[in-house]
Short mmCIF file of C-alpha atoms in Angstrom, two decimals:
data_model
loop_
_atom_site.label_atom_id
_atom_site.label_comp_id
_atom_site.label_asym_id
_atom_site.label_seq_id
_atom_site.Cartn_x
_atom_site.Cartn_y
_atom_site.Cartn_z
CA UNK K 1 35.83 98.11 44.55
CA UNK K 2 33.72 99.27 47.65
CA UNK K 3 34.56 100.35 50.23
CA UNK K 4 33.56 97.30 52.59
CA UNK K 5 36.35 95.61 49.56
CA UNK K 6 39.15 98.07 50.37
CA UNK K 7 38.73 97.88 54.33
CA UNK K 8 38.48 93.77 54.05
CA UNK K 9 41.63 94.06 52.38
CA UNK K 10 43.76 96.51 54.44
CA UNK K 11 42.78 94.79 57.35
CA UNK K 12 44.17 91.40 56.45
CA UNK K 13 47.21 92.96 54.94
CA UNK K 14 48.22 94.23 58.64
CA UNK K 15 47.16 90.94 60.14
CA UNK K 16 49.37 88.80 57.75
CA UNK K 17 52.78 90.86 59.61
CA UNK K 18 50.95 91.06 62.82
CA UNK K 19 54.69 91.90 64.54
CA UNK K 20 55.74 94.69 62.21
CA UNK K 21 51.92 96.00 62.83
CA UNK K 22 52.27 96.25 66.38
CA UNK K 23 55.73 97.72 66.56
CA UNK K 24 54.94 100.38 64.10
CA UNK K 25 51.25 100.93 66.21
CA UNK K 26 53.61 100.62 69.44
CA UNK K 27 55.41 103.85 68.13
CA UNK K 28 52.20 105.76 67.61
CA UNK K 29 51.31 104.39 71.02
CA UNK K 30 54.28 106.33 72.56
CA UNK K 31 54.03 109.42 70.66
CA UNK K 32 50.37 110.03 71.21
CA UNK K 33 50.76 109.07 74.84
CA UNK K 34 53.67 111.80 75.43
CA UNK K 35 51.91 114.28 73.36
CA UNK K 36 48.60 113.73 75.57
CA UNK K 37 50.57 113.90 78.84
CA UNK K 38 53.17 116.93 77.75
CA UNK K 39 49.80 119.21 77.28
CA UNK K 40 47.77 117.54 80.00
CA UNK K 41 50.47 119.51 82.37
CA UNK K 42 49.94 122.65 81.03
CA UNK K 43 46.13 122.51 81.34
CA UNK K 44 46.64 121.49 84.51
CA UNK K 45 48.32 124.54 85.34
CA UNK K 46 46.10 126.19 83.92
CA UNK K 47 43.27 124.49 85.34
CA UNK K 48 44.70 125.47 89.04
CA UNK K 49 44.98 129.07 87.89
CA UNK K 50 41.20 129.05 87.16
CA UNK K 51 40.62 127.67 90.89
CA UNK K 52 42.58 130.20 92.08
CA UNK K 53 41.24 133.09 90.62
CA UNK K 54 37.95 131.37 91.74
CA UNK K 55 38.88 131.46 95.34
CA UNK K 56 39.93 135.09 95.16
CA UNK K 57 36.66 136.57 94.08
CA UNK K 58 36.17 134.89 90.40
CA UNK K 59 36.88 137.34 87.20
CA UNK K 60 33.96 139.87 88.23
CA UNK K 61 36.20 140.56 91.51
CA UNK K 62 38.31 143.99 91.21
CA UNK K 63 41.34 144.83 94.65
CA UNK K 64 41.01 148.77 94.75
CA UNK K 65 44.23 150.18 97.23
CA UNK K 66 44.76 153.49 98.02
CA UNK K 67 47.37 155.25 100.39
CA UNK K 68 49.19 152.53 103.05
CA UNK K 69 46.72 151.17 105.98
CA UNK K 70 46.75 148.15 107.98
CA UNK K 71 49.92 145.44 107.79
CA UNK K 72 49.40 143.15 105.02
CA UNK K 73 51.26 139.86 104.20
CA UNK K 74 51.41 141.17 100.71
CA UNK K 75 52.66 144.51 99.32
CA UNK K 76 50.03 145.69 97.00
CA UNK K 77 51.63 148.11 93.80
CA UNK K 78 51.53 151.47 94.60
CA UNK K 79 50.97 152.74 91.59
CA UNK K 80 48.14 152.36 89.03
CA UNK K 81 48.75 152.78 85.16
CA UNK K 82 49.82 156.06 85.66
CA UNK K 83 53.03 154.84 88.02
CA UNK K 84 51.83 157.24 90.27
CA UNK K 85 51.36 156.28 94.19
CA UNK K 86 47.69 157.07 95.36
CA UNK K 87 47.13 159.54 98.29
CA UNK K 88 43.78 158.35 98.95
CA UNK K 89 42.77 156.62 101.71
CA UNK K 90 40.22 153.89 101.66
CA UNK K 91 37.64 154.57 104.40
CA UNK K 92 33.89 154.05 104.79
CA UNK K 93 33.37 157.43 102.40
CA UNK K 94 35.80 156.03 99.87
CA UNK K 95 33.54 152.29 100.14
CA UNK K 96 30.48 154.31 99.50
CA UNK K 97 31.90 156.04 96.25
CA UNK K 98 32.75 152.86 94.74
CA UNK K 99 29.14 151.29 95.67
CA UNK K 100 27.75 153.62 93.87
CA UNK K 101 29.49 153.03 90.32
CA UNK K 102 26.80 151.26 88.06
CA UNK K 103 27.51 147.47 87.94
CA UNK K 104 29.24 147.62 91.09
CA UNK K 105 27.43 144.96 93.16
CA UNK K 106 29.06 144.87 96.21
CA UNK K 107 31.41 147.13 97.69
CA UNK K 108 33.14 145.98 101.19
CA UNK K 109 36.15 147.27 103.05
CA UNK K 110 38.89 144.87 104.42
CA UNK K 111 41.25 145.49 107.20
CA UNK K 112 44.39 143.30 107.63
CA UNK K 113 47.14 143.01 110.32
CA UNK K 114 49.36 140.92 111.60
CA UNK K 115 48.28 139.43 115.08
CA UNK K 116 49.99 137.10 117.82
CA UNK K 117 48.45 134.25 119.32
CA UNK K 118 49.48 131.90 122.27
CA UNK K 119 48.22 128.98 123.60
CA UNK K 120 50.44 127.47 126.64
CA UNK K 121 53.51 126.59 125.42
CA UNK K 122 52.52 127.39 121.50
CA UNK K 123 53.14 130.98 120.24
CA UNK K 124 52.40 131.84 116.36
CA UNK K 125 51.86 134.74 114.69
CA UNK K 126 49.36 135.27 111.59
CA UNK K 127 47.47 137.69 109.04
CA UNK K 128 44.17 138.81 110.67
CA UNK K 129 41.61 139.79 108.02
CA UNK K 130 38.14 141.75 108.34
CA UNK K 131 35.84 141.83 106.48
CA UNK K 132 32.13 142.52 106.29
CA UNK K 133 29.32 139.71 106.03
CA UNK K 134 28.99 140.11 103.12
CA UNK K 135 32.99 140.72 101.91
CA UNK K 136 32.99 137.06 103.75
CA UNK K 137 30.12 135.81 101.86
CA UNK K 138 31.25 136.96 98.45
CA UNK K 139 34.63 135.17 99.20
CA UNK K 140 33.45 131.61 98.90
CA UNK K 141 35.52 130.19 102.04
CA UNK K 142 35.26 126.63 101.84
CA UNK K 143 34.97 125.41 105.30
CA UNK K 144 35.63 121.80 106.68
CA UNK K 145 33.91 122.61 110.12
CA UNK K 146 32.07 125.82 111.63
CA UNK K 147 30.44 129.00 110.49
CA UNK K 148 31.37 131.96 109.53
CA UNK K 149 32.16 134.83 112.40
CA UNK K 150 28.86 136.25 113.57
CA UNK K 151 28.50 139.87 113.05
CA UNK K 152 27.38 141.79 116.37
CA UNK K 153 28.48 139.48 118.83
CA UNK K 154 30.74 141.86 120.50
CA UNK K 155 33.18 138.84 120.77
CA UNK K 156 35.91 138.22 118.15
CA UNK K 157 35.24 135.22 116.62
CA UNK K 158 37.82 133.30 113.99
CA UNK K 159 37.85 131.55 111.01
CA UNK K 160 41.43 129.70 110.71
CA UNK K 161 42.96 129.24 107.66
CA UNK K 162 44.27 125.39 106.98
CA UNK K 163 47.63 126.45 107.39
CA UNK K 164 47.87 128.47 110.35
CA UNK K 165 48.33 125.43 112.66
CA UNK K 166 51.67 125.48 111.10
CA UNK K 167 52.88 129.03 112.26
CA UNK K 168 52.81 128.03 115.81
CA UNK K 169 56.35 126.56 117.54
CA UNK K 170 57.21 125.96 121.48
CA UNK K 171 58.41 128.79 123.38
CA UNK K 172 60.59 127.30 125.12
CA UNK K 173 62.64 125.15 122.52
CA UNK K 174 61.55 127.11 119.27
CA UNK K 175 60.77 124.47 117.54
CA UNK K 176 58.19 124.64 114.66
CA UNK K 177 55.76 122.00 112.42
CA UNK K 178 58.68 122.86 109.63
CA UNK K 179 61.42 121.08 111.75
CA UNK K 180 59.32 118.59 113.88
CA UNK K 181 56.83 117.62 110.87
CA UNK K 182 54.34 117.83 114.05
CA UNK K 183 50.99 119.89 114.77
CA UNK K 184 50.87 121.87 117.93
CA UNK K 185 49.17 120.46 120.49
CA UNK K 186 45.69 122.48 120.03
CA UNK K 187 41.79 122.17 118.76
CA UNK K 188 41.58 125.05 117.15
CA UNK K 189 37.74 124.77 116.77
CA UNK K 190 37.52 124.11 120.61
CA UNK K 191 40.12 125.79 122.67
CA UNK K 192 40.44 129.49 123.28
CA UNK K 193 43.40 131.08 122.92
CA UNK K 194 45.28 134.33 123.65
CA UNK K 195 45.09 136.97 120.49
CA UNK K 196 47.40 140.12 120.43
CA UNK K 197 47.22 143.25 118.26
CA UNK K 198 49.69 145.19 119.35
CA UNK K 199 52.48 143.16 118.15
CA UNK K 200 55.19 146.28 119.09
CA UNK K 201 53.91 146.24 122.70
CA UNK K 202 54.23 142.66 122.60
CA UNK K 203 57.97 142.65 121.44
CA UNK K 204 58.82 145.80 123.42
CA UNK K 205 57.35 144.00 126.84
CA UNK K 206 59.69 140.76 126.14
CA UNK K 207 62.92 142.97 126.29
CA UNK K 208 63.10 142.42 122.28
CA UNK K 209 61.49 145.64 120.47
CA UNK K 210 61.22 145.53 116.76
CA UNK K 211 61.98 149.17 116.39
CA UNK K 212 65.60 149.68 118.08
CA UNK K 213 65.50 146.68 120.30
CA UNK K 214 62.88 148.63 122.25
CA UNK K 215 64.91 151.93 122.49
CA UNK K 216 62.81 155.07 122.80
CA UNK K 217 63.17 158.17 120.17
CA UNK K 218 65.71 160.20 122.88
CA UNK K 219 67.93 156.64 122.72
CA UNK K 220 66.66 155.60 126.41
CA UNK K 221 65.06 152.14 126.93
CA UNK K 222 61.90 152.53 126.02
CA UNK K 223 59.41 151.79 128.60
CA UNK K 224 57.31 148.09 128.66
CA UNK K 225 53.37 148.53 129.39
CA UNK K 226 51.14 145.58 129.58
CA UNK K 227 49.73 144.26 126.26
CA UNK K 228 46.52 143.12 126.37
CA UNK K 229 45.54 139.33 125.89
CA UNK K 230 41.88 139.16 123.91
CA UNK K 231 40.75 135.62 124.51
CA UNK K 232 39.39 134.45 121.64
CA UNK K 233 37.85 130.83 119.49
CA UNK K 234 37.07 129.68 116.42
CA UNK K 235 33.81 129.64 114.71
CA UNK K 236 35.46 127.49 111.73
CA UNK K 237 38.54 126.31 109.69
CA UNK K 238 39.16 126.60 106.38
CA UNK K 239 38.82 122.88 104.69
CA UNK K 240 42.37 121.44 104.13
CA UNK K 241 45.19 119.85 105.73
CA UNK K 242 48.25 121.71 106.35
CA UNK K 243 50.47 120.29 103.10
CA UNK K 244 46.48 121.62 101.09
CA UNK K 245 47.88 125.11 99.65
CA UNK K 246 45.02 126.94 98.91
CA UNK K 247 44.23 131.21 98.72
CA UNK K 248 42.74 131.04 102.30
CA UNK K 249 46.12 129.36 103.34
CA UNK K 250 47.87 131.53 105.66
CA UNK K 251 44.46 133.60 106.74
CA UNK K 252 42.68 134.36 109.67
CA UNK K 253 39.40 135.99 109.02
CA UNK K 254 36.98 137.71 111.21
CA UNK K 255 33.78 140.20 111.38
CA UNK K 256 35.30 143.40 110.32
CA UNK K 257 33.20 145.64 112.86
CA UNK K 258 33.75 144.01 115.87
CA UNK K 259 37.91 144.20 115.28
CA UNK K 260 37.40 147.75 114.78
CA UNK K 261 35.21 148.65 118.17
CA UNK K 262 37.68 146.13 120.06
CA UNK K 263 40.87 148.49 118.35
CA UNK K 264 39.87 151.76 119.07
CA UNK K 265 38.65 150.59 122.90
CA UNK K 266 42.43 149.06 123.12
CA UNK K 267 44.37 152.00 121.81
CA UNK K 268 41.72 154.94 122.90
CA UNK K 269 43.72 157.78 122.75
CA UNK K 270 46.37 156.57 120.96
CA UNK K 271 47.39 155.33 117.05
CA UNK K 272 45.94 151.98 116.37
CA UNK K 273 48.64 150.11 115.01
CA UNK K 274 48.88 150.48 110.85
CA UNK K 275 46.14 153.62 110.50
CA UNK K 276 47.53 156.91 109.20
CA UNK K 277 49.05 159.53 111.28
CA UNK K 278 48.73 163.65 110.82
CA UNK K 279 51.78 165.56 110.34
CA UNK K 280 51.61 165.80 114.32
CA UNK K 281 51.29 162.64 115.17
CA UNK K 282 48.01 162.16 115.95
CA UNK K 283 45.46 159.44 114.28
CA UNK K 284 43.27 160.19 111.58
CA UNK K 285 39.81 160.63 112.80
CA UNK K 286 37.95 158.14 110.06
CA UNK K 287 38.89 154.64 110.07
CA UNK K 288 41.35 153.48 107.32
CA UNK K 289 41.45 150.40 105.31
CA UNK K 290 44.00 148.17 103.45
CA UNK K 291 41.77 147.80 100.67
CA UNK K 292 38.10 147.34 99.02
CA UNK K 293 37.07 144.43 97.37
CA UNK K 294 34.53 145.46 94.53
CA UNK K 295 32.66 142.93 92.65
CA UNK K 296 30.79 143.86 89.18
CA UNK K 297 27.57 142.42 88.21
CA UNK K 298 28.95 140.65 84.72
CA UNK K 299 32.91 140.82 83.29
CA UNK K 300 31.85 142.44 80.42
CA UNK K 301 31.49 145.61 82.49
CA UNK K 302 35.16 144.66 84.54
CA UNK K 303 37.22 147.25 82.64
CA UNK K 304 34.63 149.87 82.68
CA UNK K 305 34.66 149.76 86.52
CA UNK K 306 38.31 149.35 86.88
CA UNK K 307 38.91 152.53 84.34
CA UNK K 308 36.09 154.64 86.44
CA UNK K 309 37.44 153.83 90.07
CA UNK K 310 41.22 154.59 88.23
CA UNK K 311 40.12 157.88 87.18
CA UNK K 312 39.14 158.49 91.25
CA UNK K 313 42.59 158.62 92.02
CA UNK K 314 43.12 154.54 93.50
CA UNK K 315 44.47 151.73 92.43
CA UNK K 316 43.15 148.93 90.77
CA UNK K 317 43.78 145.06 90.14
CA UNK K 318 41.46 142.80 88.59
CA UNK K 319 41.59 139.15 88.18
CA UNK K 320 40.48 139.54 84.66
CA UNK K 321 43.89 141.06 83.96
CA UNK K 322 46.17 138.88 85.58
CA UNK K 323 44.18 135.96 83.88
CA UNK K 324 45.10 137.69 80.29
CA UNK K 325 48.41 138.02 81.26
CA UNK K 326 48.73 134.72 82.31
CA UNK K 327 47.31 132.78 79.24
CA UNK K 328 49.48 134.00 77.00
CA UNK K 329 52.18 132.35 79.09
CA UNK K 330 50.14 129.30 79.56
CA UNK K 331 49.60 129.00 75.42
CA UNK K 332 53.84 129.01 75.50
CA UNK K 333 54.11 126.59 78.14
CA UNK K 334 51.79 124.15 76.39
CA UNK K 335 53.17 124.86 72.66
CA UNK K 336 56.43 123.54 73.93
CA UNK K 337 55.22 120.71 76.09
CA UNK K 338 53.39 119.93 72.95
CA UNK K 339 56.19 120.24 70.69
CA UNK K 340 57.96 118.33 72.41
CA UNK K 341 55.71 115.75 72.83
CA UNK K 342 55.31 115.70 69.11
CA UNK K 343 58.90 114.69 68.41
CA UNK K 344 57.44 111.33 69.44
CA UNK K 345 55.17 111.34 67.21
CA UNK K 346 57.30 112.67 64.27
CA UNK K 347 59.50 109.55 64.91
CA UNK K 348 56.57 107.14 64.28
CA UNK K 349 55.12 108.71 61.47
CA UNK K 350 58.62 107.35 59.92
CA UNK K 351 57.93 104.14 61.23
CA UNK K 352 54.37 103.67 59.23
CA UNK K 353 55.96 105.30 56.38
CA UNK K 354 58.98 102.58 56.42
CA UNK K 355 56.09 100.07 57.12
CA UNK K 356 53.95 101.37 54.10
CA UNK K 357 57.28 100.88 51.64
CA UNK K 358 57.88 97.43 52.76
CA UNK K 359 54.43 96.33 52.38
CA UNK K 360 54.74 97.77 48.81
CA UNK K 361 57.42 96.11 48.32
CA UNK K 362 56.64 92.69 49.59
CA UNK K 363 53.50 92.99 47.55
CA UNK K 364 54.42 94.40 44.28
CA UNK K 365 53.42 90.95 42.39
CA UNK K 366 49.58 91.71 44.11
CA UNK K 367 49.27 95.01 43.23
CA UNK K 368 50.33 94.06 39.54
CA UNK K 369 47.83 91.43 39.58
CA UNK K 370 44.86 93.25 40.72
CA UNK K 371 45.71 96.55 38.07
CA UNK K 372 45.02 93.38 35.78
CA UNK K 373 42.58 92.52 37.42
CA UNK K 374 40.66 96.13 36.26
CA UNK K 375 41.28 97.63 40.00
CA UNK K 376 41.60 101.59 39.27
CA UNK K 377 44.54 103.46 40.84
CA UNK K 378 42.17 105.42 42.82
CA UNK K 379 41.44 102.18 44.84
CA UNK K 380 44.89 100.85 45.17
CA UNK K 381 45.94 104.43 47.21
CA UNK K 382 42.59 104.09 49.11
CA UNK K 383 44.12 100.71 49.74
CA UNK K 384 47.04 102.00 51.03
CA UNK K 385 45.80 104.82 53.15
CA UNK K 386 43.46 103.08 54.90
CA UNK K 387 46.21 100.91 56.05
CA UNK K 388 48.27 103.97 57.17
CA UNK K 389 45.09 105.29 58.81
CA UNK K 390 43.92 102.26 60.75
CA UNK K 391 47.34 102.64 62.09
CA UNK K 392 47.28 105.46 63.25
CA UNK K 393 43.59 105.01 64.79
CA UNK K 394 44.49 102.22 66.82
CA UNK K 395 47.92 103.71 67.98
CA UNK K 396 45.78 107.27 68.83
CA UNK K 397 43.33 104.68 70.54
CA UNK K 398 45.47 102.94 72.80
CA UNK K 399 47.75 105.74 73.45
CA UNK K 400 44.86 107.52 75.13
CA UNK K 401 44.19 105.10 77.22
CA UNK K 402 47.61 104.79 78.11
CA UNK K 403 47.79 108.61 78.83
CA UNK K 404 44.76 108.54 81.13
CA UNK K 405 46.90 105.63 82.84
CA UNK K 406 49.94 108.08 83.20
CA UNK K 407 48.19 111.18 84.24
CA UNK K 408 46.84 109.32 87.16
CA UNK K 409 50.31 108.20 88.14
CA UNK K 410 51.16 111.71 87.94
CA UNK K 411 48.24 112.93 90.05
CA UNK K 412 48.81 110.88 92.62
CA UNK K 413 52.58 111.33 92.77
CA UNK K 414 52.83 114.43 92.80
CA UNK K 415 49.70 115.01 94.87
CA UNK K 416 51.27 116.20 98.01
CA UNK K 417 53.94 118.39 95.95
CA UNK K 418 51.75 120.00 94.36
CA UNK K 419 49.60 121.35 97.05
CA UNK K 420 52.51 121.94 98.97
CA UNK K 421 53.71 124.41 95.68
CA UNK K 422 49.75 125.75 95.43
CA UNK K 423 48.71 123.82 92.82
CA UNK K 424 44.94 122.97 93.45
CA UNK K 425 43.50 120.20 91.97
CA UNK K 426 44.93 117.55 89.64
CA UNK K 427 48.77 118.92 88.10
CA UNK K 428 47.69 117.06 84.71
CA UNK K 429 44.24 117.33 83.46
CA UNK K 430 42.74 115.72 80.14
CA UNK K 431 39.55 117.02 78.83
CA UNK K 432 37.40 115.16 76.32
CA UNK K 433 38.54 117.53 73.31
CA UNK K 434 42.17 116.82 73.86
CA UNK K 435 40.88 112.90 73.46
CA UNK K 436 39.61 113.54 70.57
CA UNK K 437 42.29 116.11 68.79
CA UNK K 438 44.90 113.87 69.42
CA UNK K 439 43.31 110.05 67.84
CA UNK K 440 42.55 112.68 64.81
CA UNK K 441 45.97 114.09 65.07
CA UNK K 442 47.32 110.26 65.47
CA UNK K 443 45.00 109.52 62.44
CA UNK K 444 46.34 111.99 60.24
CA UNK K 445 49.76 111.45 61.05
CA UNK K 446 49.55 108.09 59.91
CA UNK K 447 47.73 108.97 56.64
CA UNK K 448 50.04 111.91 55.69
CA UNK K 449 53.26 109.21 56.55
CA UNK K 450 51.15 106.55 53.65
CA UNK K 451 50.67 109.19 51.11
CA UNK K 452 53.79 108.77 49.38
CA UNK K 453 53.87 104.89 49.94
CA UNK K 454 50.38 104.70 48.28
CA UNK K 455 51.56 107.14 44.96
CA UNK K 456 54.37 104.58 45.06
CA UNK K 457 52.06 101.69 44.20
CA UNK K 458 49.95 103.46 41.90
CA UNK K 459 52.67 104.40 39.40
CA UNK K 460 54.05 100.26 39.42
CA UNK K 461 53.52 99.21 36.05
CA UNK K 462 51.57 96.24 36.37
CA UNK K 463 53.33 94.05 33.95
CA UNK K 464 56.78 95.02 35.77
CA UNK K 465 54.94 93.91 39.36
CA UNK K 466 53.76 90.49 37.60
CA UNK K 467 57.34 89.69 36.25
CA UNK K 468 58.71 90.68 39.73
CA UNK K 469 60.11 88.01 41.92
#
């Protein structure tokens, strides 16, 4: 019998119970559907991760930290793989060290604080970052409108993250975006506004210090001076609307050179707020920075960096590692989204399996006929298989389809949740292999679930299947 014969055959067997066809192809429908979806949710994860790392400098990108500088949003470890807390500073010396390592590409300082800003009745406070042209370039800020700050301008100039609009709130009635759902009143690309560094003088000149509610070290009310007001615009924003998590989120970026000539004319003779002191007091004579951002010129060399600048005495973290670390978390996440997925299909591989046995035995007086007939046992479990396959082929089909259906319902759901929880991009994602794993999955599901149907009907003796009623 060819094989033209044997799929002629097994297709009009399932057409002759067209009901008990589709039920049994509706369960393989459902399981390859959930199994599709349940591991679409992990890659999206995982997808997001990816974009993230992207944004912060790609897998070539290495953070090296040293002793404390500057006021970051973020606490960087103080300690490398030894535990130990560096004692080195990262200043322009330290930068030109570390651009001298072979592979290292590009080597740029960054300086970050935290800054006030006020515009009428809008205060806000946010994380001012520095960087060089080139640290800027490197980072990939996708903008919606503007350019980045122009080096040498001797003006500070601002690139505003998407979701700094949303740190602002009314002086008067303290109300922020949080509790309003509203956007201050401002063009942010347009309008100057008021920028503060000295965020102690600030606090200290409204009556409400933040060290000892402005009390001096001998306990007597410390005295107010005027804090200056830099008046300041933007030279872009960061694409994004404020519910658009993204790594540039809570930022405000600007030329790294012309923060540090504007700090050191504020606080001339004095400690510019988060640079190390001497034992007496006094600054440090070499600018200090919160970090370097080192990028290598392929990942393969990553490590080799990352051990070199390690055995300099700093710290080091490299996306490369915290990618590693987070696969292997990723691989259990989608394992048991998978598995459970798979339950699904576990429950309609008994459903083609029940479906092969009745067939069997609503056909016993065929099969006897056609062993008469001179049809080898070979081609009665071909028979039988291909039945069980086409099943599971159609099922794997149309489940697919109905996956891609519920993965967009998902997407655009949970769009806004998602960003709002820093999930870029789609939270489910199906690429073209996971298409085609799971129809040959499906497919082999259904054949393993006919195997022992078909041995069934090979070992009915044909003259018993004639006589049968």
């Amino acid at each position: 019998m060819s094989w033209i014969d044997l799929l002629r055959m097994s297709g009009s067997n399932l057409k002759r119970r067209k009901l008990r066809t589709f039920l049994t192809v509706l369960g393989v429908i459902i399981g390859t559907a959930s199994i599709v979806v349940m591991i679409s949710l992990g890659l999206g994860l995982q997808e997001s991760l990816y974009q993230e790392v992207e944004n912060s400098g790609g897998l070539t990108s290495i953070k090296v930290t040293g002793a404390g500088a500057g006021d970051s949003m973020y606490a960087y470890s103080s300690g490398g793989e030894s535990g130990e807390e560096s004692k080195k500073y990262i200043n322009d010396q330290a930068v030109s060290e570390l651009a001298r390592i072979e592979h290292v590409t590009i080597a740029s300082p960054v300086y970050e604080m935290w800054v006030n800003m006020i515009k009428g009745k809008y205060e806000g406070s946010g994380q001012l970052v520095a960087m060089t042209p080139e640290g800027l370039a490197a980072k990939n800020i996708p903008l919606a409108e503007g350019t980045l700050p122009t080096p040498g301008s001797g003006t500070l100039e601002l690139v505003y993250g998407n979701g700094i609009p949303t740190m602002f709130y009314e002086k008067g009635s303290g109300r922020s975006y949080y509790e309003t759902m509203e956007l201050p009143d401002i063009d942010f690309l347009n309008d100057s506004l008021f920028l503060i560094l000295d965020q102690d003088g600030y606090y200290n000149s409204m009556g409400g210090g933040m060290d000892m509610g402005g009390m001096g070290e001998d306990g007597q009310q410390a005295k107010s001076k005027t804090v200056q007001k830099h008046v300041v615009r933007a030279s872009g924003m960061v694409k994004g609307g404020p519910e658009e998590y993204n790594a540039n989120y809570y930022y405000i970026y600007c030329d790294l050179d012309t923060l540090r000539q504007i700090l050191k004319k504020e606080f001339s003779g004095g400690v510019i707020p988060g640079q190390p002191t001497t034992k007496s007091g006094k600054p440090y004579k070499e600018f200090c920075y919160s970090y370097a951002q080192v990028n290598v010129d392929d990942i393969d060399n990553v490590d080799g960096v990352a051990a070199i600048i390690r055995e300099m005495g700093y710290n080091v973290e490299t996306n490369a590692e915290y990618l590693n670390s987070m696969k292997s978390q990723f691989a259990i996440i989608q394992a048991v989204l998978g598995g459970i997925g798979a339950v699904s299909l576990f429950v309609a591989a008994i459903g083609i399996a029940n479906t092969m046995m009745m067939s069997i035995y609503e056909r016993t007086k065929e099969i006897g006929v056609i062993k008469v007939l001179g049809c080898s046992l070979k081609n009665i479990k071909q028979m039988f298989l291909l039945e069980a396959a086409f099943i599971g082929l159609l099922g794997g089909a149309v489940g697919n389809v109905l996956s891609f259906l519920m993965s967009a319902a998902i997407n655009f759901l949970a769009g806004q949740g998602a960003s709002s929880m820093g999930i870029t991009g789609n939270i489910s994602y199906i690429p073209l292999w996971l298409v085609m794993l799971s129809m040959g999955f499906a497919m082999l599901v259904g054949v393993l679930a006919g195997y022992f149907p078909a041995l069934r009907a090979m070992k009915l003796s044909p003259l018993a299947a004639i006589r049968n009623e």
